[in-house]
Short mmCIF file of C-alpha atoms in Angstrom, two decimals:
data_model
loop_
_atom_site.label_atom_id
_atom_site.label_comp_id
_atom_site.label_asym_id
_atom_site.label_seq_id
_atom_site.Cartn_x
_atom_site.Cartn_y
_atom_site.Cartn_z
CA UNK A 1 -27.88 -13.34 -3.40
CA UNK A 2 -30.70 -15.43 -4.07
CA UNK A 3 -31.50 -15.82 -0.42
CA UNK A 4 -28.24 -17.11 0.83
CA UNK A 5 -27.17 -15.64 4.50
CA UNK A 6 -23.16 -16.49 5.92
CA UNK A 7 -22.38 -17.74 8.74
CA UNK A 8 -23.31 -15.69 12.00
CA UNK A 9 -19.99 -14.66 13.81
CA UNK A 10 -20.03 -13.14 17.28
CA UNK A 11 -17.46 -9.79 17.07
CA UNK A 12 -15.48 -8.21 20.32
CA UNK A 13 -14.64 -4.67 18.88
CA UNK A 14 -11.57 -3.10 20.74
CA UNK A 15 -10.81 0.44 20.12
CA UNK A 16 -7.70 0.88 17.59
CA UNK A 17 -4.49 1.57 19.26
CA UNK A 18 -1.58 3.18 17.46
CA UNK A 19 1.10 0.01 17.83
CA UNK A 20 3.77 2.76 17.59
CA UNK A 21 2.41 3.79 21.40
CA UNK A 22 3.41 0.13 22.73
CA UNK A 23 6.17 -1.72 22.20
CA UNK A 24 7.63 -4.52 20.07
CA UNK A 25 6.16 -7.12 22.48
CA UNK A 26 2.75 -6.08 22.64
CA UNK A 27 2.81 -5.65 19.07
CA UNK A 28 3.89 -8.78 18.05
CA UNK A 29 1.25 -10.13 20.89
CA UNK A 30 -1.49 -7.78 18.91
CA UNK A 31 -0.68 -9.48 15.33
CA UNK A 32 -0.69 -13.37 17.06
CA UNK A 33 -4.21 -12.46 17.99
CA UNK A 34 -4.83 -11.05 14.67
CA UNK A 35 -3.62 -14.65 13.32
CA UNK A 36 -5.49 -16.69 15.84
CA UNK A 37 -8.40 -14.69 14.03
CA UNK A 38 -7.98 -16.17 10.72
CA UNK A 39 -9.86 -19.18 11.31
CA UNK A 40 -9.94 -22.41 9.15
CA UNK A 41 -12.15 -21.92 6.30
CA UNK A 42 -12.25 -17.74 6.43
CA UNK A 43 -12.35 -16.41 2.63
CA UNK A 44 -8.54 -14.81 1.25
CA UNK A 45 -10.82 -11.84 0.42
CA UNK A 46 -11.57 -11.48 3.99
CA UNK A 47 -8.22 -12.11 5.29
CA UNK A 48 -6.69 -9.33 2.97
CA UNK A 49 -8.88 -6.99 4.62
CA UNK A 50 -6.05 -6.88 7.68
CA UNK A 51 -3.14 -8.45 5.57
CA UNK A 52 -2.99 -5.76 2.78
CA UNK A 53 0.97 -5.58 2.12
CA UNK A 54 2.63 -8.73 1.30
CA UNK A 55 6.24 -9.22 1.85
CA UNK A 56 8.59 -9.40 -1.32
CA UNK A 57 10.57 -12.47 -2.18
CA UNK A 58 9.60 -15.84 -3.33
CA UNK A 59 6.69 -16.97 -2.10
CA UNK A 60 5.60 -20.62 -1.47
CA UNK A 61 2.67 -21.81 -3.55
CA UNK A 62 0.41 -22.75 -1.18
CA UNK A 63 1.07 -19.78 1.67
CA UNK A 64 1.13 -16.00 1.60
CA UNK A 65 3.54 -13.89 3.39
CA UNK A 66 2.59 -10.54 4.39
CA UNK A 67 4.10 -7.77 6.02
CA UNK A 68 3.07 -5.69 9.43
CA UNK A 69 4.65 -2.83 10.86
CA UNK A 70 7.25 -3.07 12.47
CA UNK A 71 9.17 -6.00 11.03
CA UNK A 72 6.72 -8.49 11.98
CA UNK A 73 5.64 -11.38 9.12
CA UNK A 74 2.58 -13.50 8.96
CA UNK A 75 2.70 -16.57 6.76
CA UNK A 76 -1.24 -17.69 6.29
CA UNK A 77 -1.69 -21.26 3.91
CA UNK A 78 -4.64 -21.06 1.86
CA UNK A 79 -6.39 -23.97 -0.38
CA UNK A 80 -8.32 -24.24 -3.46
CA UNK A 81 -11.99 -25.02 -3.31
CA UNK A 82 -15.41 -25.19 -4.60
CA UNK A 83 -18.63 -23.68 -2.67
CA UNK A 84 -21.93 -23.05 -4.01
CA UNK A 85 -20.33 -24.54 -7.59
CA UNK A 86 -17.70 -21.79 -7.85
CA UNK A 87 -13.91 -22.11 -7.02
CA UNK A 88 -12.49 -20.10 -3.73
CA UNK A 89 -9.12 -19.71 -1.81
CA UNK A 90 -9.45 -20.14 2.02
CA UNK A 91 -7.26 -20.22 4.60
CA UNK A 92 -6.04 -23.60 5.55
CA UNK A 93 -4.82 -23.92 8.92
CA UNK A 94 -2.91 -21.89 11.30
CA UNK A 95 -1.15 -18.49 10.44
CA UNK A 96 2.32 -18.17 11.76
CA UNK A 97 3.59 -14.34 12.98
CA UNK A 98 7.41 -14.44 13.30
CA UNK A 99 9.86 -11.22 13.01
CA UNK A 100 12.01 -10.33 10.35
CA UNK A 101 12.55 -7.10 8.16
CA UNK A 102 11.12 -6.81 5.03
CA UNK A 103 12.08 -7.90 1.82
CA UNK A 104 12.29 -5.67 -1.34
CA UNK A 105 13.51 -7.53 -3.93
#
């Protein structure tokens, strides 16, 4: 709009692989990468591309918990802020991939 260009990101594109052909290890090692992608400052919108089921529960204010298959979490803080005049959420800081099963309630 109006001109405006984001930031130019270099991409490595790796072919898909079906986690159910690995193991829980290389799975969970697949999702820490995934979070080590989420930089500092990347747009919710564009997280939630990836992250699309979040995990039931009470969630804290300030993070997001989502759900992977199989059983793996990833907890990503966001913040409040204000570019080019209008208000976004970005991520804020690290996301952290642990293992648990998911909540339903």
């Amino acid at each position: 709009m109006g001109g405006g260009q984001s930031a130019v990101v270099k991409m490595r594109w790796h072919e898909p692989v079906s986690w159910r052909k690995g193991n829980m290890k290389s799975r969970v090692k697949e999702v820490q990468d995934l979070g080590a992608a989420l930089y500092d400052g990347l747009p919710r919108a564009c997280a939630e591309r990836w992250l699309t089921v979040k995990d039931g529960g009470t969630q804290e204010e300030d993070k997001v918990r989502y759900y992977l298959e199989p059983r793996i979490k990833m907890v990503v803080p966001y913040r409040q802020t204000f570019i080019s005049g209008r208000e976004r959420t970005i991520v804020d800081g690290t996301a952290k991939v642990y293992v648990e099963d998911l909540l339903t309630d």
